[in-house]
Every structure is written in C-alpha cells, then in structure tokens.
Coordinates of C-alpha atoms and ligand atoms in Angstrom, one line a residue:
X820 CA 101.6 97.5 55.4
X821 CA 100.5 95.7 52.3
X822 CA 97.2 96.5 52.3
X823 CA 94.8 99.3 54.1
X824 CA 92.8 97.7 57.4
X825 CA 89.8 98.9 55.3
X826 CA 90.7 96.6 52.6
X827 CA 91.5 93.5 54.6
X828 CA 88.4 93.6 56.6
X829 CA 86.0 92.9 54.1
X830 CA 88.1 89.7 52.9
X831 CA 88.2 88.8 56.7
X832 CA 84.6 89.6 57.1
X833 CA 82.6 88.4 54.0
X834 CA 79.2 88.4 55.6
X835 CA 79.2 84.0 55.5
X836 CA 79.0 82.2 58.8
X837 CA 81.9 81.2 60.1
X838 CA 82.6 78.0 60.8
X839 CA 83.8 74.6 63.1
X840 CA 87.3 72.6 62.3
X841 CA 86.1 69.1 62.9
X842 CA 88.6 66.3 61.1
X843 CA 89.8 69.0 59.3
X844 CA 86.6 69.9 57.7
X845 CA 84.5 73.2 58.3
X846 CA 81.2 72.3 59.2
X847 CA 78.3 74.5 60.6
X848 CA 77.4 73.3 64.2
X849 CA 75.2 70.0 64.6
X850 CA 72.3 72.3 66.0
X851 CA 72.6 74.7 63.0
X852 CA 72.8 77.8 65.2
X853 CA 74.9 80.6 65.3
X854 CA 75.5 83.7 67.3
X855 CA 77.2 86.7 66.7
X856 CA 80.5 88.4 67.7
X857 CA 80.5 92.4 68.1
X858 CA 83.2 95.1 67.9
X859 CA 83.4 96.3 71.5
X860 CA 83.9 99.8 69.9
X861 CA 81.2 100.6 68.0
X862 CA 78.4 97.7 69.1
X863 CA 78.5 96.8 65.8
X864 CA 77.4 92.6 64.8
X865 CA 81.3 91.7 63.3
X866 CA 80.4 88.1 62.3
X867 CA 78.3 85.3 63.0
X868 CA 79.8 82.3 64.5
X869 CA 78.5 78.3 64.8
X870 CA 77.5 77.9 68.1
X871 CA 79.0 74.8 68.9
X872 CA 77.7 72.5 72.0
X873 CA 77.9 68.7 73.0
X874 CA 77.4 66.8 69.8
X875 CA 80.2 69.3 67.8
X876 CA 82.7 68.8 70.8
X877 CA 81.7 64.8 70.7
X878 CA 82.4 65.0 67.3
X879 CA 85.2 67.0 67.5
X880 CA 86.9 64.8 70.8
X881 CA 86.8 61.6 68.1
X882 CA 88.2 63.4 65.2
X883 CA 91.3 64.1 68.0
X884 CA 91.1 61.0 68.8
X885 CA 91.9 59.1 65.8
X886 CA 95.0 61.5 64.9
X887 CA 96.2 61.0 68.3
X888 CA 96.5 57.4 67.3
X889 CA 96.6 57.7 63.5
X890 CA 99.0 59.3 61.5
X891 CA 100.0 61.9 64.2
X892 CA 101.8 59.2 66.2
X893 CA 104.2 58.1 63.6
X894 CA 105.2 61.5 63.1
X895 CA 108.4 61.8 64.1
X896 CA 110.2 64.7 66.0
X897 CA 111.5 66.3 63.3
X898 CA 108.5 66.6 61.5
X899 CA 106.6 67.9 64.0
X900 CA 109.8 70.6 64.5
X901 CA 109.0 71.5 61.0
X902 CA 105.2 71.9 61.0
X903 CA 105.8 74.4 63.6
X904 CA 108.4 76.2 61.7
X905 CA 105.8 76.2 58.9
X906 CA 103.0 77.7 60.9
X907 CA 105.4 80.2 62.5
X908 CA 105.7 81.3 58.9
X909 CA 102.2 81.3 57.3
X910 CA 101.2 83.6 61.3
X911 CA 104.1 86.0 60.1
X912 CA 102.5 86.6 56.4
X913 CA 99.0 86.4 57.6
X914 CA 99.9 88.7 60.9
X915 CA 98.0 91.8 59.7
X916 CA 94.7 89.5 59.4
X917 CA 95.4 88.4 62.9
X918 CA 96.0 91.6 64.2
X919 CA 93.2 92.8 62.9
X920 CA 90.8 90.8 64.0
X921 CA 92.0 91.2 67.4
X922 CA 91.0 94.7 67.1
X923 CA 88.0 94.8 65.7
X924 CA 86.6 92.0 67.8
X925 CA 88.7 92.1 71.4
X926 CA 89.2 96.1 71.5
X927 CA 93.3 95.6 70.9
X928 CA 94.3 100.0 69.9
X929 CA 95.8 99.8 66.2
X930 CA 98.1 102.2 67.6
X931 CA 101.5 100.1 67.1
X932 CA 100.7 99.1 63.5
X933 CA 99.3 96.2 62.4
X934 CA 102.2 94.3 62.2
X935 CA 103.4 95.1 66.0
X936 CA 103.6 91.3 67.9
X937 CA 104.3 89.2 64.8
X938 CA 107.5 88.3 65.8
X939 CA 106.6 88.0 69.0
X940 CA 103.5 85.4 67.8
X941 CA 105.8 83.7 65.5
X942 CA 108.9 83.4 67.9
X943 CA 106.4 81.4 70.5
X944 CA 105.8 79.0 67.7
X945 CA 109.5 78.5 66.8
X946 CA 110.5 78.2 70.4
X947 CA 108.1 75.0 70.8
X948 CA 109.7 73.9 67.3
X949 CA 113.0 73.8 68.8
X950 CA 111.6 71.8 71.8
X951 CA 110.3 69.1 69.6
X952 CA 113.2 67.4 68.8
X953 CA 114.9 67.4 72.3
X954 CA 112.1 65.5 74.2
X955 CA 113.5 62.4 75.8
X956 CA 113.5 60.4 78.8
X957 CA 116.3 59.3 80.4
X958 CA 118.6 55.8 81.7
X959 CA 118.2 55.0 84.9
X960 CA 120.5 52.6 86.8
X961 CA 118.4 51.1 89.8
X962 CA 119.7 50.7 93.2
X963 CA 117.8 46.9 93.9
X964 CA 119.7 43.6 94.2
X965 CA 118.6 42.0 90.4
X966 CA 120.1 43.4 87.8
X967 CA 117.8 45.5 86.2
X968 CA 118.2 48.6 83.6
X969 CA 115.5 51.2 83.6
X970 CA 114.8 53.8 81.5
X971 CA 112.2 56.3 81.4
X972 CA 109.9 57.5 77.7
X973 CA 107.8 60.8 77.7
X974 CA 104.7 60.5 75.8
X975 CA 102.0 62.8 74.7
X976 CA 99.4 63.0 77.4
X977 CA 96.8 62.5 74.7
X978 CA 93.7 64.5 73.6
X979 CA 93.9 67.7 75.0
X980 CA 91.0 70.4 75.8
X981 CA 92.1 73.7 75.7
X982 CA 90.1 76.7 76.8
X983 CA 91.0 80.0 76.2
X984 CA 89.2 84.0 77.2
X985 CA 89.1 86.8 75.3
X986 CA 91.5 89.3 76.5
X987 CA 94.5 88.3 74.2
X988 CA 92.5 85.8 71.4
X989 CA 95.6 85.4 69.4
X990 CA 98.0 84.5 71.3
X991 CA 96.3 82.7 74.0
X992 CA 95.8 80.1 70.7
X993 CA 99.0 80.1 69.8
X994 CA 99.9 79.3 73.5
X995 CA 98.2 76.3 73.3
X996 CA 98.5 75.3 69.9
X997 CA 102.3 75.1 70.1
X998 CA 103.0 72.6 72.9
X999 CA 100.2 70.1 71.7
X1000 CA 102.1 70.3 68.5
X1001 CA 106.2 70.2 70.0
X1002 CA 104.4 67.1 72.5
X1003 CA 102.6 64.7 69.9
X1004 CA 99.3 65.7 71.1
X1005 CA 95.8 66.5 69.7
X1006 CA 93.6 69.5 70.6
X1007 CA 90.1 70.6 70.7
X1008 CA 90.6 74.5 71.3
X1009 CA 87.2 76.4 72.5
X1010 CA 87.8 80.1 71.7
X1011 CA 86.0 82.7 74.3
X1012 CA 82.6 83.6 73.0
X1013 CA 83.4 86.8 72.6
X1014 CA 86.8 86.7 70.6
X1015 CA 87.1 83.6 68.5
X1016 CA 87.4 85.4 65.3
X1017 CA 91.9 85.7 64.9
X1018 CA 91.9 81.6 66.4
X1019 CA 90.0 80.6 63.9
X1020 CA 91.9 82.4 61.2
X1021 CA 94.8 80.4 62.8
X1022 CA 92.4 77.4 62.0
X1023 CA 92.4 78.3 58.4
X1024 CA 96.3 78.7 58.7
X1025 CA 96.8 75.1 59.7
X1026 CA 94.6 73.4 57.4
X1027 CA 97.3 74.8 54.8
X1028 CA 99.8 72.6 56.5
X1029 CA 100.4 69.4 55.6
X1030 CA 99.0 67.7 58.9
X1031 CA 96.6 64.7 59.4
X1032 CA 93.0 65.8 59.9
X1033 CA 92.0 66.0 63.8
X1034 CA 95.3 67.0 65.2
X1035 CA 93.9 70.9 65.9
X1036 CA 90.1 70.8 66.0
X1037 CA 88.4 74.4 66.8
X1038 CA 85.1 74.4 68.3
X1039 CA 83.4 78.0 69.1
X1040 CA 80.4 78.3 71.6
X1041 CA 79.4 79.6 74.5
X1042 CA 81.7 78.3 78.1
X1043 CA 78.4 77.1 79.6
X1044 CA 77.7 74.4 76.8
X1045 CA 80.4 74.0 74.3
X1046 CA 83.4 74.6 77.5
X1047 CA 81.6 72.4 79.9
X1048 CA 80.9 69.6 77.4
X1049 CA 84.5 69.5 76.3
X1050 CA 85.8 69.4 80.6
X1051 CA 83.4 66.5 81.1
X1052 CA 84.6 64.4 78.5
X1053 CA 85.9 61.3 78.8
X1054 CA 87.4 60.9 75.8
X1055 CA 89.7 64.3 76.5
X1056 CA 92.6 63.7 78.5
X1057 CA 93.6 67.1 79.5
X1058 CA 92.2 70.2 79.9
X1059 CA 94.5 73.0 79.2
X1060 CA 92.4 76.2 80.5
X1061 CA 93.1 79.8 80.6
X1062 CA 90.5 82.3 81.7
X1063 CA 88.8 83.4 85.4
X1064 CA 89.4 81.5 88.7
X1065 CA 85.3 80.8 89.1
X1066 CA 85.7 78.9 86.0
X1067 CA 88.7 77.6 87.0
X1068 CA 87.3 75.7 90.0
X1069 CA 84.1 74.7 87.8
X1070 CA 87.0 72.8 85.5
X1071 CA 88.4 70.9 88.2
X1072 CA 85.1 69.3 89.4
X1073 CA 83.8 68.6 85.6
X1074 CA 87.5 67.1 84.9
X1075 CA 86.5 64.5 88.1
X1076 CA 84.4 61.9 85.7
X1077 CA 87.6 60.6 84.1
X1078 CA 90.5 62.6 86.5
X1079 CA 91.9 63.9 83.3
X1080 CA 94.6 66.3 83.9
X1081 CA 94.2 69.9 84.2
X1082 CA 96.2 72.9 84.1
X1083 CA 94.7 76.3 85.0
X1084 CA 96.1 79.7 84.3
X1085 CA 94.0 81.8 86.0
X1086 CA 93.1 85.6 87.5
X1087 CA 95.5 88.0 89.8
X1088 CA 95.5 90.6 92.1
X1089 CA 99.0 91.5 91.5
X1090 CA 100.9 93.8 93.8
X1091 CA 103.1 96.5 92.4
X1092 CA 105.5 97.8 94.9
X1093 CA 107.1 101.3 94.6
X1094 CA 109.8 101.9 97.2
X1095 CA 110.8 105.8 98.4
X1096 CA 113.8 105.3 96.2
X1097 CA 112.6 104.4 93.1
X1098 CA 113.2 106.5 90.1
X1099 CA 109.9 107.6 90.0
X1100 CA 109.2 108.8 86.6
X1101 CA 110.0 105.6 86.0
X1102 CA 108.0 103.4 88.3
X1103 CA 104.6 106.0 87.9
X1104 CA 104.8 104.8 83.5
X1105 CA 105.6 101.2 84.1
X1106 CA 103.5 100.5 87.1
X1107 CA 100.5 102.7 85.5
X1108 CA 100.9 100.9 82.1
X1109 CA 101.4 97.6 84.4
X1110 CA 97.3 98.5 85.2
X1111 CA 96.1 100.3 81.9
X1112 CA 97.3 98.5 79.1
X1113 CA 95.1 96.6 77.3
X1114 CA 92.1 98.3 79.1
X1115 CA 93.5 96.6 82.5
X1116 CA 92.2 93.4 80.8
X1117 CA 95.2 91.8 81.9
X1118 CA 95.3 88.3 84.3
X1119 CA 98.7 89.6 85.6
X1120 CA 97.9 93.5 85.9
X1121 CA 99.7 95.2 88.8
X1122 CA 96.0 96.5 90.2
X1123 CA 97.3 97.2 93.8
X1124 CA 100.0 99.5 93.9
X1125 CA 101.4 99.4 97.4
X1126 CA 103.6 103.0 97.2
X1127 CA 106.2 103.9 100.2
X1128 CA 104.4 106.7 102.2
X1129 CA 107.5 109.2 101.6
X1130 CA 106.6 109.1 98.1
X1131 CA 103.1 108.2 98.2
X1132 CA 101.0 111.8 97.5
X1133 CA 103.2 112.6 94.3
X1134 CA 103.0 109.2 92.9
X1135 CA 99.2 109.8 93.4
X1136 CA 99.7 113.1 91.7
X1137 CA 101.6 111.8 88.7
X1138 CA 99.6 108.5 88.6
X1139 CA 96.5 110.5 88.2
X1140 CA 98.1 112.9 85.5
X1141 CA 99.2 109.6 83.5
X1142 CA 95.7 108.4 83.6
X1143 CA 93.8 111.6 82.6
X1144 CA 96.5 111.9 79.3
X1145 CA 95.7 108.8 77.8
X1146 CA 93.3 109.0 74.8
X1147 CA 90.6 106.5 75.7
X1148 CA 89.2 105.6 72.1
X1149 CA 88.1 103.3 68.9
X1150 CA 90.6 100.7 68.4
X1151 CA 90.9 101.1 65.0
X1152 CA 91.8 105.1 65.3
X1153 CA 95.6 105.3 65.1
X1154 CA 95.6 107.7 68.4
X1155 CA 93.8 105.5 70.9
X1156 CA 96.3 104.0 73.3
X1157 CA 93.0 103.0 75.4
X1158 CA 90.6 100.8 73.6
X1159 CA 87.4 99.8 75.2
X1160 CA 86.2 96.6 77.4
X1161 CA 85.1 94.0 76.1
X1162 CA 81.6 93.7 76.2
X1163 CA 78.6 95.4 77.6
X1164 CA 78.0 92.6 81.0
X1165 CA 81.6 93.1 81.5
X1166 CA 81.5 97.0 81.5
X1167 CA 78.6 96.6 84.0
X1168 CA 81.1 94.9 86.0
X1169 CA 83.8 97.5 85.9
X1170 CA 81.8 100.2 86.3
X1171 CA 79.8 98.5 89.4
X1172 CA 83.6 98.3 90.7
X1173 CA 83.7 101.7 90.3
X1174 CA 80.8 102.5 92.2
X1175 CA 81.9 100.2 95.3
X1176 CA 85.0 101.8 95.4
X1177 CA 83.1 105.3 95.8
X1178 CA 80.8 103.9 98.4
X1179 CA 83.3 102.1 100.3
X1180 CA 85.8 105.2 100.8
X1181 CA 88.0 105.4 98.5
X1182 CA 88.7 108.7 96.3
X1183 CA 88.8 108.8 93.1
X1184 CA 91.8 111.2 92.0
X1185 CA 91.1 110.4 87.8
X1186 CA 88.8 108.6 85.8
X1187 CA 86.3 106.5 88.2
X1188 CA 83.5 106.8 85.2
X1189 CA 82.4 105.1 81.8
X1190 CA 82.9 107.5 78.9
X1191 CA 80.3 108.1 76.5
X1192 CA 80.5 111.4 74.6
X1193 CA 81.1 111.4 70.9
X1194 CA 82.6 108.6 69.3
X1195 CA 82.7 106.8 72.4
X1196 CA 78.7 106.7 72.8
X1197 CA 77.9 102.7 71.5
X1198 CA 80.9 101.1 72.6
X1199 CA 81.7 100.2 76.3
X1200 CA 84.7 102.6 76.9
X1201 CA 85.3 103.7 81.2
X1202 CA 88.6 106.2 81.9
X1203 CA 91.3 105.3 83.4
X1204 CA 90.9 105.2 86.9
X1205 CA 93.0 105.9 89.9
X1206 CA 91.7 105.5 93.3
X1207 CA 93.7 106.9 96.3
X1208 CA 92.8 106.3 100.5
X1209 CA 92.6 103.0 99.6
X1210 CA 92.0 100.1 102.0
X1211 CA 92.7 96.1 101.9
X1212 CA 89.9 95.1 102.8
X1213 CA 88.0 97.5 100.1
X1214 CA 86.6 95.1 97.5
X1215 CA 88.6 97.3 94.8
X1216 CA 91.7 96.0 96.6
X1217 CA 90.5 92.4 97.0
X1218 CA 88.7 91.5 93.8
X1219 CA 90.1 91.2 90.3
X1220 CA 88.1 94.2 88.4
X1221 CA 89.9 93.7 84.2
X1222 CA 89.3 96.9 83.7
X1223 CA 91.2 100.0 83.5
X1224 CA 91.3 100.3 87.5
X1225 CA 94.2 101.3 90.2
X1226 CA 94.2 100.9 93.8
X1227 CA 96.9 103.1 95.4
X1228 CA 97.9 101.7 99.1
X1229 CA 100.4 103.4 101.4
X1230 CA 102.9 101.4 103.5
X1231 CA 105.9 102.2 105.9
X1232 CA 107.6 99.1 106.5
X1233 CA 109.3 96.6 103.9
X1234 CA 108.1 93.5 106.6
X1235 CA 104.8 95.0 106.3
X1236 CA 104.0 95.5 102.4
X1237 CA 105.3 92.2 102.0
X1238 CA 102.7 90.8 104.7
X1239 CA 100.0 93.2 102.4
X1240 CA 100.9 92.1 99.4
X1241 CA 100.2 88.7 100.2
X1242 CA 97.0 88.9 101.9
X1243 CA 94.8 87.9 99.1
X1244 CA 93.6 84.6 97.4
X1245 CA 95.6 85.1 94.0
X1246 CA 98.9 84.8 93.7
X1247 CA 100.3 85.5 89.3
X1248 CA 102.4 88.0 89.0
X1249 CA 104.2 91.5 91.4
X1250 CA 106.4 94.5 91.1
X1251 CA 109.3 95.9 92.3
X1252 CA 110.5 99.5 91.5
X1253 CA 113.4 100.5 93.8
X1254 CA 117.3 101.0 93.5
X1255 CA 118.2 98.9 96.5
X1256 CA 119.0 95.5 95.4
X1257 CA 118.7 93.6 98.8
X1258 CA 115.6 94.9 99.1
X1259 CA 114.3 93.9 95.6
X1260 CA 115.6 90.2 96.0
X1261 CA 114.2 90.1 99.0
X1262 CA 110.9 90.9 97.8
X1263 CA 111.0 89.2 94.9
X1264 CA 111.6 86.1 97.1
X1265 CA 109.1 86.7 99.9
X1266 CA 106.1 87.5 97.0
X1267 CA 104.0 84.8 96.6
X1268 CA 103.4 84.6 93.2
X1269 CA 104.2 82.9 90.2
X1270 CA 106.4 85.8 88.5
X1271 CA 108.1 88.7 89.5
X1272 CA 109.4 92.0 87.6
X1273 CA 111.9 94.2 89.0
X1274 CA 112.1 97.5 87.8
X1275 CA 110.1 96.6 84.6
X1276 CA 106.3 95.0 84.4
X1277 CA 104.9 92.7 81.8
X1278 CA 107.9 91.6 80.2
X1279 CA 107.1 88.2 78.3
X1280 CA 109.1 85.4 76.7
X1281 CA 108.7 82.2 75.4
X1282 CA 111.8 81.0 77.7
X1283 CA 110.6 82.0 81.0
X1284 CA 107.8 80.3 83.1
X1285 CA 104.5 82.0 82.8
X1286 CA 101.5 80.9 85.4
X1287 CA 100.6 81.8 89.4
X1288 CA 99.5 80.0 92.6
X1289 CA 96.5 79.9 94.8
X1290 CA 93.8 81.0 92.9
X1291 CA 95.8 82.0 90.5
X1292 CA 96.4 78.5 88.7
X1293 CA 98.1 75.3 88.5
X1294 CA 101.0 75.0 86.0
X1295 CA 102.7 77.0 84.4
X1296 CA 102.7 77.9 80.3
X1297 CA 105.9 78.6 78.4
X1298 CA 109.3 77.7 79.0
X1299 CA 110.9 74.3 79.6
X1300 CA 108.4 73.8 82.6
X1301 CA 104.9 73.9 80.0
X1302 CA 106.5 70.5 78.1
X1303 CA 105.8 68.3 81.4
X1304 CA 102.2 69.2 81.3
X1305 CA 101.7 68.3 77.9
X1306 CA 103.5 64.6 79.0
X1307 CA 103.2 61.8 80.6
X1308 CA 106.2 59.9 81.9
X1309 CA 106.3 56.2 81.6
X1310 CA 108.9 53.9 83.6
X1311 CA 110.1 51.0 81.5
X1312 CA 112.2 47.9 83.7
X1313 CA 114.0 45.3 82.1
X1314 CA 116.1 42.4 83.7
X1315 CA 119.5 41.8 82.8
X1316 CA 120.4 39.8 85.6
Ligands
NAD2406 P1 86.0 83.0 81.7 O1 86.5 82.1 82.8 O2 84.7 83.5 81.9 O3 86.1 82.3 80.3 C1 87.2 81.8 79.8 C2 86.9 80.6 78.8 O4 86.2 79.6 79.5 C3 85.9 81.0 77.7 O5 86.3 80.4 76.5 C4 84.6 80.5 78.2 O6 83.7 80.3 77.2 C5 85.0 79.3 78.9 N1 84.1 78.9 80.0 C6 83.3 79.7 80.7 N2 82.6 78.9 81.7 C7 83.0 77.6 81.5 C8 82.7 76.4 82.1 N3 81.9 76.3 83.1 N4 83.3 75.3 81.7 C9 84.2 75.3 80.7 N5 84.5 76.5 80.0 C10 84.0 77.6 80.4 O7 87.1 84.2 81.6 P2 87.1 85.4 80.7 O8 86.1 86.4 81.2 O9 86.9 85.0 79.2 O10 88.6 85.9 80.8 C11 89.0 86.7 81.8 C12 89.7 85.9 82.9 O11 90.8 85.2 82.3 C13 90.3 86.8 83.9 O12 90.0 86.3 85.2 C14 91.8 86.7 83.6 O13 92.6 87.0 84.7 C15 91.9 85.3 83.1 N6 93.2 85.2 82.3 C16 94.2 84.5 82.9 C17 95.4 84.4 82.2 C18 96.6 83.6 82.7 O14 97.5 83.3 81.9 N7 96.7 83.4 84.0 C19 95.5 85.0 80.9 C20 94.4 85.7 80.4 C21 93.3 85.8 81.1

C-alpha cells in the first residue's frame, strides 16, 4: 500500500464540491445546488455533490451528442482498443482511491486490502479493449433471382444513458463505461445518489486520456430528476440501466417518447439449492456468503435457500453459527467482514423485513435485529439473519430484502424444489450444491434464471454473460452477448446483376 487510507482520504475529500463532466469540463450544476453523500458507517456528511437535473442532463445529452458525431466517429478501432488499455491502467494506479471511496461512501469492509479487485476492475476494461478491434459485420450471399451482394455493418447505437445503484459504485461504472468505449458510443452516466463518489474519480481518470470532450459525460443527482430526465430524452438513444425492477419498469415507459433502446439489469430472488449429498461444510460457507456478502446488497444474492429435508436442521444449525461469527462492523476497521447498509430509508426497509418475517411465522435462528451498541450506534448496521420454518408465500421468501437476510425452505423432491424455485417474479441468478452430476445439470437447466453456479456462488468474469429474466432484466452485461446491445446492425444491398 503506498500510502495510509488516512492519508488518501483527505486528498480524496478536500472539503470542495464536487462536480459534473459536461464536454469534458467540470461544472457545478445549472441550479447551483448540491447535496451531500454520507458514510453509511458513521452518519458522517463525506462530500457534497452537484445535484444535477434537466438542464445539466440537456446539457450533458448535447455534449454526447456532438462526440458521437465529431471526433469520436473517426476514431478508428484500434484507437479505441488503446484508450481502454490506457484507462485499464490509470484504474490500476489509482485503485486504492477507488477502493476507497467505495468504503467510505457504499459500506464496502477494507478487510481484503485496499488493493483487493484492481485486477479484477482493470481486466473488465482490457476485455472490452480486446473486443474493439474484432467488431464487424458480415457477407451475405442472398438467395433472390437478381444478383445481389449483401453485406451487413455494426454501428454504435449512439448516445447512450447509463444508470447505475449504489451497491457496487465502481464497477457498475466500469461496466458501462467499457462497451460505450469498445462500440463507438457516447455516454451520459448517472451515478446512484448515494454512491457517486469512486465514478466520478473514474471521471477524473478519463479526462487524463487523450479523448474528444463528450464521449463520457457524468451527471450526479437524484433518480427522480436527474434519472428520469436523462430516460425521457430524445436526444439519448439508449438507456443502459442497472438498479431495482420498480425503477426498471418506470425506464421502459419514460424510454416510450423516442422508443430508444433499453437494457435492464435488474433485482433477484435467487434460489440456492442444497441437496442431502452436498459436502456441507461447503455448501453452508458458500451459500451463506452467497446471502451475506456485501451486506446481502447483492442483485444476484442466493436469499432462498431451498435445503433437502435429510439435511435441513443441521444446515440451519451451521447456517445460524456462520451468521452469529461474523463481525458486523465499520468498513474502514480491518476486522469487519460485515459492513453496514447503505443508508438509513434502506435500513428501515430491512429491518421492516425483519419484522414481517417475525409476524408472518417464521423463526428467527440468528440475527433478525439492527445492531446498535458501541461503534455501531450512528451507522445503519442489522446482523446477519437467518430465518428457519420458512414459507413461500412469506413476503421474506417473495420479496427482494438487500440486506443481510436468509430464508431457509425445506423440500423432498428434486421435481418439486425446481417447481419452488421458480415460483417467483425474478429470475438472475441460482445454486446448486450437490455431488450428483445429473442432478445438477438438470437443475441448472430447469432454473429459470439468467445464471447458474454449481457448487460455487458469485463467481464473476468479464467472459461470461451476466443479466436475468422476468423481472429480473432484459439483456445481458459482459461477455460477447453485451456488444449487440451497444449496436445496431445495418443491412447494406448492392446489385451486381
Ligand atoms: P434504484 O432502482 O432505486 O436506483 C438505481 C439508479 O436509478 C440510481 O442511480 C437512481 O438514482 C436511479 N433512478 C431511481 N429512480 C429513477 C427513475 N424513475 N428514472 C431513472 N432513474 C432512476 O436501485 P438501488 O436501490 O440504487 O439499487 C438496488 C437495486 O439494484 C436492487 O434491486 C438490485 O438488485 C439492483 N441491482 C441489479 C444488478 C444487476 O446487475 N442485475 C446489479 C446491482 C444492483
């Protein structure tokens, strides 16, 4: 580590407003006001942040505009490949600033060191690098009577709107940032109110790079003004959004004014499924760290453990003893492997899960409270919770809580978990902890999600397909698959007859 967190954050934090990228110029908001961003640990004001609304995201919307068809059009492939390569770099020197901010303002436990995830952050950025020099269309030969040659280009869909929440600041940016970049687009990103501090530090990153102003605009605001003044724009051709399916569904009727395109990554539900032979050491840590990590403030969290009744009572047992030995605590102390939710409305929403649970029958076997001794007493911290006699129709088992909450259901029958598992509106991610291979590819086929993990849970990669169905989304980010929605595909016919 090159310098103490104690030393960075002052840099990081030097009391001034921050700031929108417009055009590639930081300007305060047209309005003039700001707002502040806290650390969900302490309560404490962090920063103060321009509140952006309509006239910054008008502003903002032209200044992607005229890069999309400026300067940023005749870059070629190549060059885009390398201003990747070049950010990938500047996030891996700058990482510990990222980091930190992440943990100060989104809750994020210091625990791994400051540099855990910067390869990870940087690696997302070099796979879109390599992807910008292999996008092409393709000859066709058609099957009419003329003689005709046909061929196919794909072109950047334009000027794209990209949304993101709170729960993972840094590299929900960097998710989005990348494929504008690979594809030739432009981008107004709108931060979540509550965490916007590491994206725009990645906004102070790319105005090092040698890019046209406008191609990465950063507006901060609140989703009600600023996020619903960027969906109905007409000037924005596609909204990229990531965040809660209510939100989700507000998107898709703003984005009706000029049927831009929209791609949603939304909430979960996600089944876990432990079968009787399962090595269940195993399945209790991953499928309990598939719910707890990051405070259970996770859109593809395994939150209903469906367990095999043979095993069911001492994966309770073990499940419970997991929860009750993690130290719930400040993010930036070194032993906190819990770190607390996000903000204060939200923690009223966990712990009013927690009370519905209660009242609706189900037991409480560890945690089921908000913590407040100590420490603990002006942030927004709840334990770990595991509920046991839990039924589907409970709202604990049908609603998506993002916080540190499991549902523990029993089943006998494999035809019937998978019947379980699917009853709900979501559809992102599952589990699968058993030894029996038919079994596993049978549920992993008959789970209808978007992604899968057998034996293992929230395993990530640039290469593989990341996104749900139902409620849980349209699209899917990462991978090959995220290029197309970034795209348009144009059909070009010429007669040679
Ligand atoms: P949210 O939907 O409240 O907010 C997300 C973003 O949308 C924020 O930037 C917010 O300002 C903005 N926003 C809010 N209302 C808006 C509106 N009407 N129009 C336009 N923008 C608006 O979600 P959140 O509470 O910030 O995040 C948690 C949610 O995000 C959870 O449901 C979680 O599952 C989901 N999420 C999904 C994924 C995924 O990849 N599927 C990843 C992370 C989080």
């Amino acid at each position: 580590m090159s310098a103490g967190p104690q030393k960075l954050l002052p840099t990081l934090l030097d009391g001034a407003a921050k700031r929108l990228l417009i055009g590639g110029e930081w300007l305060p908001a047209a309005s003039g006001r700001t707002f502040a961003t806290i650390n969900p640990s302490t309560g404490e004001v962090l920063a103060q942040l321009a509140e952006g609304d309509r006239a910054d995201i008008d502003r903002a919307v032209d200044a992607a505009r005229r890069a999309a068809e400026g300067p940023w059009k005749r870059f070629k492939p190549a060059q885009r490949q390398n201003v990747l390569l070049a950010l990938a770099e500047l996030v891996l020197e700058h990482y510990e600033e990222l980091r930190l901010l992440d943990i100060v303002e989104m809750g994020a436990p210091i625990s791994p060191g400051l540099n855990a995830g910067a390869e990870e952050a940087a690696e997302t950025l070099r796979y879109y690098a390599g992807w910008a020099t292999k996008i092409h269309g393709e000859t066709v030969t058609p099957s009419i009577p003329d003689a005709f040659f046909a061929y196919t280009l794909k072109q950047p869909v334009g000027v794209v709107g990209a949304i993101v929440p709170w729960n993972a600041p840094l590299s929900a940016a960097i998710e989005k940032i990348a494929p504008v970049l690979a594809t030739g687009c432009t981008m107004v990103l709108k931060p979540a109110e509550e965490a916007s501090l590491s994206p725009l530090r990645i906004g102070e990153l790319i105005a090092k790079l040698d890019l046209p102003p406008g191609v990465v605009n950063i507006v901060t605001g609140y989703g009600e003004t600023a996020g619903v003044a960027l969906t109905e724009h007409l000037g924005v051709d596609k909204i990229a959004f990531t965040g809660s399916s209510v939100t989700g569904q507000q998107i898709v009727r703003a984005a009706a004014g000029n049927l831009k395109r929209v791609s949603l990554e939304l909430g979960g539900k996600s089944p876990d499924i432990i079968l009787a032979d399962a090595d269940l050491e195993e399945a209790v840590a991953g499928a309990g760290m598939g719910v707890f990590w990051n405070s259970g403030q996770v859109c593809c969290a395994g939150t209903r453990l469906f367990v095999e009744r043979a095993v069911h009572d001492e994966f309770v047992d073990r499940l419970a003893e997991l929860a009750r030995s993690l130290r719930v605590g400040d993010s930036m102390d070194p032993d906190t492997e819990i770190g607390p939710i996000i903000s204060e409305q939200q923690l009223r929403r966990v712990t009013g899960y927690l009370e519905s649970g209660c009242q609706q029958g189900a037991r409480a076997v560890a945690g089921g409270t908000r913590l407040t001794d100590g420490v603990l007493a002006n942030g927004f911290f709840v334990a770990p919770t595991v509920f046991a006699d839990v039924e589907d129709k409970m709202l604990i088992a049908r609603d998506e809580i993002f916080g540190p909450v499991a549902s523990v259901l029993a089943f006998d029958t494999i035809d019937e978990v998978i019947h379980r598992a699917n009853d709900t509106d979501f559809g992102l991610g599952g589990g699968v902890w058993t030894h029996d291979i038919g079994k596993a590819h049978r549920l992993a086929e008959e789970i209808r999600t978007g992604i899968v993990w057998i034996n293992t849970y929230n395993q990530f990669d640039p290469a593989m397909p990341f996104g749900g169905c139902k409620m849980s989304g349209w699209g899917r980010e990462m991978s090959i698959h995220s290029l197309d929605e970034y795209l348009n595909v144009k059909a070009v016919w010429v007669r040679t007859g």
